[in-house]
Amino acid sequence: MPQPGSGPPPQQLLLNVLKNAAEAGSPPDQTEVSVRRLPTGELAITVADRGCGLPDEALGKALLPFYSTKQQGRGIGLALCREIATAHGGALALRCREAGGLEVECRLPPAPLDERVT
């Protein structure tokens, strides 16, 4: 079992999600990234896009390895994002947006004091 914090850095997760948003057709000026600290101390990183989104039936499968709704997709991107979040003690969630597009939220636990950037 991997140690928390091992594996690819969370920055890779963010890059993968932004790449997916662009590939889904989201205009760059309509892709939003937000970072907030939750009352639990967790860090919530959210990417909300206005791309083609996912059909409801695909939401439950989109984080599985080798599942893709893209014609040329390999189904690695979001599965890898989930693995990165899990490796860092966090979780990944997908939600369809009302006016179209997708919202991806990654929640990560608070970093130990000795690992925080000052």
Coordinates of N, CA and C in Angstrom, one line a residue:
M1 N 0.9 -1.2 0.0 CA 0.0 0.0 0.0 C 0.9 1.2 0.0
P2 N 0.6 2.2 -0.9 CA 1.5 3.4 -1.0 C 1.3 4.3 0.3
Q3 N 2.4 4.9 0.6 CA 2.4 5.9 1.7 C 1.7 7.1 1.3
P4 N 0.9 7.8 2.2 CA 0.3 9.0 1.9 C 1.3 10.0 1.4
G5 N 1.0 10.7 0.3 CA 1.9 11.7 -0.2 C 2.8 11.1 -1.3
S6 N 2.8 9.8 -1.5 CA 3.6 9.2 -2.5 C 3.0 9.3 -3.9
G7 N 3.7 9.0 -4.9 CA 3.1 9.1 -6.3 C 3.3 10.5 -6.9
P8 N 2.6 10.6 -8.0 CA 2.7 11.9 -8.7 C 2.2 13.1 -7.8
P9 N 2.7 14.3 -8.0 CA 2.3 15.4 -7.2 C 0.9 15.8 -7.6
P10 N 0.1 16.5 -6.7 CA -1.2 17.0 -7.0 C -1.2 17.9 -8.2
Q11 N -0.1 18.6 -8.5 CA -0.1 19.5 -9.6 C -0.4 18.7 -10.9
Q12 N 0.0 17.5 -11.0 CA -0.2 16.6 -12.2 C -1.7 16.4 -12.3
L13 N -2.4 16.3 -11.2 CA -3.9 16.1 -11.2 C -4.5 17.4 -11.9
L14 N -4.1 18.5 -11.4 CA -4.6 19.8 -11.9 C -4.4 19.9 -13.4
L15 N -3.2 19.6 -13.8 CA -2.8 19.6 -15.3 C -3.7 18.7 -16.1
N16 N -3.9 17.5 -15.6 CA -4.8 16.5 -16.3 C -6.2 17.0 -16.4
V17 N -6.8 17.6 -15.4 CA -8.1 18.1 -15.4 C -8.3 19.3 -16.3
L18 N -7.3 20.2 -16.3 CA -7.4 21.3 -17.2 C -7.2 20.8 -18.7
K19 N -6.4 19.8 -18.9 CA -6.3 19.3 -20.3 C -7.6 18.7 -20.7
N20 N -8.3 17.9 -19.8 CA -9.6 17.4 -20.1 C -10.6 18.4 -20.5
A21 N -10.6 19.5 -19.7 CA -11.5 20.6 -20.0 C -11.3 21.2 -21.4
A22 N -10.1 21.4 -21.8 CA -9.8 21.9 -23.1 C -10.2 20.9 -24.2
E23 N -9.9 19.6 -24.0 CA -10.3 18.6 -24.9 C -11.8 18.5 -25.0
A24 N -12.5 18.8 -24.0 CA -14.0 18.7 -24.0 C -14.6 20.0 -24.7
G25 N -13.8 20.9 -25.1 CA -14.3 22.0 -25.9 C -14.6 23.3 -25.0
S26 N -14.2 23.3 -23.8 CA -14.5 24.4 -22.9 C -13.6 25.6 -23.3
P27 N -14.2 26.8 -23.6 CA -13.4 27.9 -23.9 C -12.5 28.3 -22.7
P28 N -11.3 28.6 -23.0 CA -10.4 29.0 -21.9 C -10.9 30.0 -20.9
D29 N -11.7 31.0 -21.4 CA -12.2 32.0 -20.5 C -13.4 31.5 -19.7
Q30 N -13.9 30.3 -20.0 CA -15.0 29.7 -19.2 C -14.6 28.5 -18.4
T31 N -13.3 28.3 -18.2 CA -12.8 27.3 -17.4 C -12.3 28.0 -16.1
E32 N -12.9 27.6 -15.0 CA -12.6 28.3 -13.7 C -11.9 27.3 -12.8
V33 N -10.9 27.8 -12.1 CA -10.2 27.0 -11.0 C -10.3 27.8 -9.7
S34 N -10.7 27.1 -8.7 CA -10.8 27.7 -7.4 C -10.2 26.8 -6.3
V35 N -9.6 27.4 -5.4 CA -8.9 26.7 -4.3 C -9.5 27.3 -3.0
R36 N -10.0 26.4 -2.1 CA -10.5 27.0 -0.8 C -10.2 26.0 0.3
R37 N -10.1 26.5 1.5 CA -9.9 25.7 2.7 C -11.3 25.4 3.3
L38 N -11.6 24.2 3.5 CA -12.9 23.8 4.1 C -12.8 23.9 5.6
P39 N -14.0 24.0 6.3 CA -14.0 24.0 7.8 C -13.3 22.8 8.4
T40 N -13.2 21.7 7.7 CA -12.6 20.5 8.1 C -11.0 20.6 8.1
G41 N -10.5 21.6 7.4 CA -9.1 21.8 7.2 C -8.7 21.3 5.9
E42 N -9.5 20.5 5.2 CA -9.2 20.0 3.9 C -9.0 21.1 2.9
L43 N -8.2 20.9 1.9 CA -8.1 21.8 0.8 C -8.9 21.3 -0.4
A44 N -9.8 22.1 -0.9 CA -10.7 21.8 -2.0 C -10.2 22.5 -3.3
I45 N -9.8 21.8 -4.3 CA -9.4 22.4 -5.6 C -10.5 22.0 -6.6
T46 N -11.1 23.0 -7.2 CA -12.2 22.7 -8.1 C -11.9 23.3 -9.5
V47 N -12.1 22.5 -10.5 CA -12.1 23.0 -11.9 C -13.4 22.8 -12.5
A48 N -14.0 23.9 -12.9 CA -15.4 23.9 -13.5 C -15.2 24.4 -15.0
D49 N -15.7 23.6 -15.9 CA -15.6 24.0 -17.3 C -17.0 24.0 -18.0
R50 N -17.0 24.5 -19.2 CA -18.2 24.6 -20.0 C -18.0 23.8 -21.3
G51 N -17.3 22.7 -21.2 CA -17.2 21.7 -22.3 C -18.4 21.0 -22.5
C52 N -18.3 19.8 -23.2 CA -19.4 19.0 -23.6 C -20.0 18.2 -22.4
G53 N -19.3 18.2 -21.2 CA -19.8 17.5 -20.1 C -19.8 16.0 -20.2
L54 N -20.5 15.3 -19.4 CA -20.7 13.9 -19.4 C -22.1 13.5 -19.3
P55 N -22.6 12.5 -20.0 CA -23.9 12.0 -19.8 C -24.0 11.5 -18.4
D56 N -25.2 11.5 -17.8 CA -25.4 11.0 -16.4 C -24.9 9.6 -16.2
E57 N -25.1 8.7 -17.2 CA -24.7 7.4 -17.0 C -23.2 7.2 -17.1
A58 N -22.5 8.2 -17.6 CA -21.0 8.1 -17.7 C -20.4 8.6 -16.4
L59 N -21.1 9.4 -15.6 CA -20.5 10.0 -14.4 C -19.9 8.9 -13.4
G60 N -20.7 7.8 -13.3 CA -20.3 6.8 -12.4 C -19.1 6.0 -12.9
K61 N -18.9 6.0 -14.2 CA -17.8 5.2 -14.8 C -16.6 6.0 -15.2
A62 N -16.7 7.3 -15.2 CA -15.6 8.2 -15.7 C -14.3 8.1 -14.9
L63 N -14.3 7.7 -13.7 CA -13.1 7.6 -12.9 C -12.5 6.1 -13.0
L64 N -13.1 5.3 -13.7 CA -12.6 3.9 -13.9 C -11.5 3.9 -15.0
P65 N -10.5 3.1 -14.7 CA -9.4 3.0 -15.7 C -10.0 2.5 -17.1
F66 N -9.5 3.0 -18.1 CA -9.8 2.6 -19.5 C -11.2 2.9 -19.9
Y67 N -12.0 3.7 -19.2 CA -13.3 4.1 -19.6 C -13.2 5.5 -20.2
S68 N -13.7 5.7 -21.4 CA -13.7 7.0 -22.0 C -14.9 7.3 -22.8
T69 N -15.4 8.5 -22.9 CA -16.4 8.9 -23.8 C -15.9 9.5 -25.0
K70 N -14.6 9.8 -25.1 CA -13.9 10.3 -26.2 C -13.7 9.3 -27.3
Q71 N -13.8 9.6 -28.5 CA -13.6 8.7 -29.6 C -12.2 8.1 -29.6
Q72 N -11.2 9.0 -29.4 CA -9.8 8.6 -29.4 C -9.3 8.5 -27.9
G73 N -10.2 8.5 -26.9 CA -9.7 8.5 -25.5 C -9.2 7.1 -25.1
R74 N -8.3 7.1 -24.2 CA -7.7 5.9 -23.6 C -8.3 5.6 -22.2
G75 N -9.0 6.6 -21.6 CA -9.5 6.3 -20.3 C -8.5 6.3 -19.2
I76 N -7.5 7.1 -19.3 CA -6.4 7.1 -18.3 C -6.5 8.4 -17.5
G77 N -6.8 9.5 -18.1 CA -6.7 10.8 -17.4 C -7.4 10.9 -16.1
L78 N -8.7 10.8 -16.1 CA -9.5 10.9 -14.8 C -9.2 9.8 -13.8
A79 N -8.9 8.6 -14.3 CA -8.6 7.5 -13.4 C -7.3 7.8 -12.7
L80 N -6.3 8.4 -13.5 CA -5.0 8.8 -12.9 C -5.2 9.9 -11.9
C81 N -6.1 10.8 -12.2 CA -6.4 11.9 -11.2 C -7.0 11.3 -9.9
R82 N -7.8 10.4 -10.0 CA -8.4 9.7 -8.8 C -7.3 9.0 -8.0
E83 N -6.4 8.4 -8.7 CA -5.3 7.7 -8.1 C -4.3 8.7 -7.4
I84 N -4.1 9.8 -8.0 CA -3.2 10.8 -7.4 C -3.9 11.4 -6.1
A85 N -5.2 11.7 -6.2 CA -5.9 12.2 -5.0 C -5.8 11.2 -3.9
T86 N -6.1 9.9 -4.2 CA -6.1 8.9 -3.2 C -4.7 8.7 -2.6
A87 N -3.7 8.7 -3.5 CA -2.3 8.6 -3.0 C -1.9 9.7 -2.0
H88 N -2.6 10.8 -2.1 CA -2.3 11.9 -1.2 C -3.3 12.0 0.0
G89 N -4.1 10.9 0.2 CA -5.1 10.9 1.2 C -6.4 11.6 0.9
G90 N -6.6 11.9 -0.3 CA -7.8 12.7 -0.7 C -8.8 11.9 -1.5
A91 N -9.7 12.7 -2.2 CA -10.7 12.1 -3.0 C -11.1 13.0 -4.1
L92 N -11.7 12.4 -5.2 CA -12.0 13.2 -6.4 C -13.5 13.0 -6.6
A93 N -14.2 14.0 -7.0 CA -15.7 13.9 -7.3 C -16.0 14.7 -8.6
L94 N -16.9 14.2 -9.3 CA -17.3 14.8 -10.6 C -18.8 15.2 -10.5
R95 N -19.2 16.3 -11.0 CA -20.5 16.8 -11.1 C -20.8 17.5 -12.4
C96 N -22.0 17.2 -13.0 CA -22.4 17.9 -14.2 C -22.9 19.3 -13.7
R97 N -22.6 20.3 -14.6 CA -23.0 21.7 -14.3 C -24.3 21.9 -15.0
E98 N -25.2 22.7 -14.3 CA -26.5 22.9 -14.9 C -26.5 23.5 -16.3
A99 N -25.7 24.5 -16.6 CA -25.7 25.1 -17.9 C -24.7 24.4 -18.9
G100 N -24.3 23.2 -18.5 CA -23.4 22.4 -19.4 C -22.0 22.5 -18.8
G101 N -21.3 21.4 -19.1 CA -19.9 21.3 -18.6 C -19.8 20.4 -17.4
L102 N -18.6 20.4 -16.9 CA -18.3 19.4 -15.8 C -17.6 20.2 -14.7
E103 N -17.8 19.7 -13.4 CA -17.0 20.3 -12.3 C -16.3 19.1 -11.7
V104 N -15.0 19.2 -11.5 CA -14.1 18.2 -10.9 C -13.6 18.8 -9.6
E105 N -13.9 18.2 -8.5 CA -13.4 18.7 -7.2 C -12.5 17.6 -6.6
C106 N -11.3 18.1 -6.2 CA -10.3 17.3 -5.5 C -10.2 17.8 -4.1
R107 N -10.4 16.9 -3.1 CA -10.2 17.3 -1.7 C -9.0 16.6 -1.1
L108 N -8.1 17.4 -0.6 CA -6.9 16.9 0.0 C -6.8 17.2 1.5
P109 N -6.3 16.3 2.3 CA -6.2 16.6 3.8 C -5.2 17.7 4.0
P110 N -5.3 18.3 5.2 CA -4.3 19.4 5.5 C -2.9 18.8 5.5
A111 N -2.0 19.6 5.0 CA -0.6 19.1 5.1 C -0.1 19.2 6.5
P112 N 0.8 18.3 6.9 CA 1.4 18.4 8.2 C 2.2 19.7 8.3
L113 N 2.3 20.2 9.5 CA 3.0 21.5 9.7 C 4.4 21.6 9.1
D114 N 5.1 20.4 9.2 CA 6.5 20.4 8.6 C 6.5 20.4 7.1
E115 N 5.4 20.2 6.4 CA 5.4 20.2 5.0 C 4.7 21.4 4.3
R116 N 4.2 22.3 5.2 CA 3.5 23.5 4.6 C 4.5 24.5 4.1
V117 N 4.1 25.2 3.0 CA 4.9 26.2 2.4 C 4.6 27.5 3.1
T118 N 5.7 28.3 3.5 CA 5.4 29.5 4.2 C 5.9 30.7 3.3

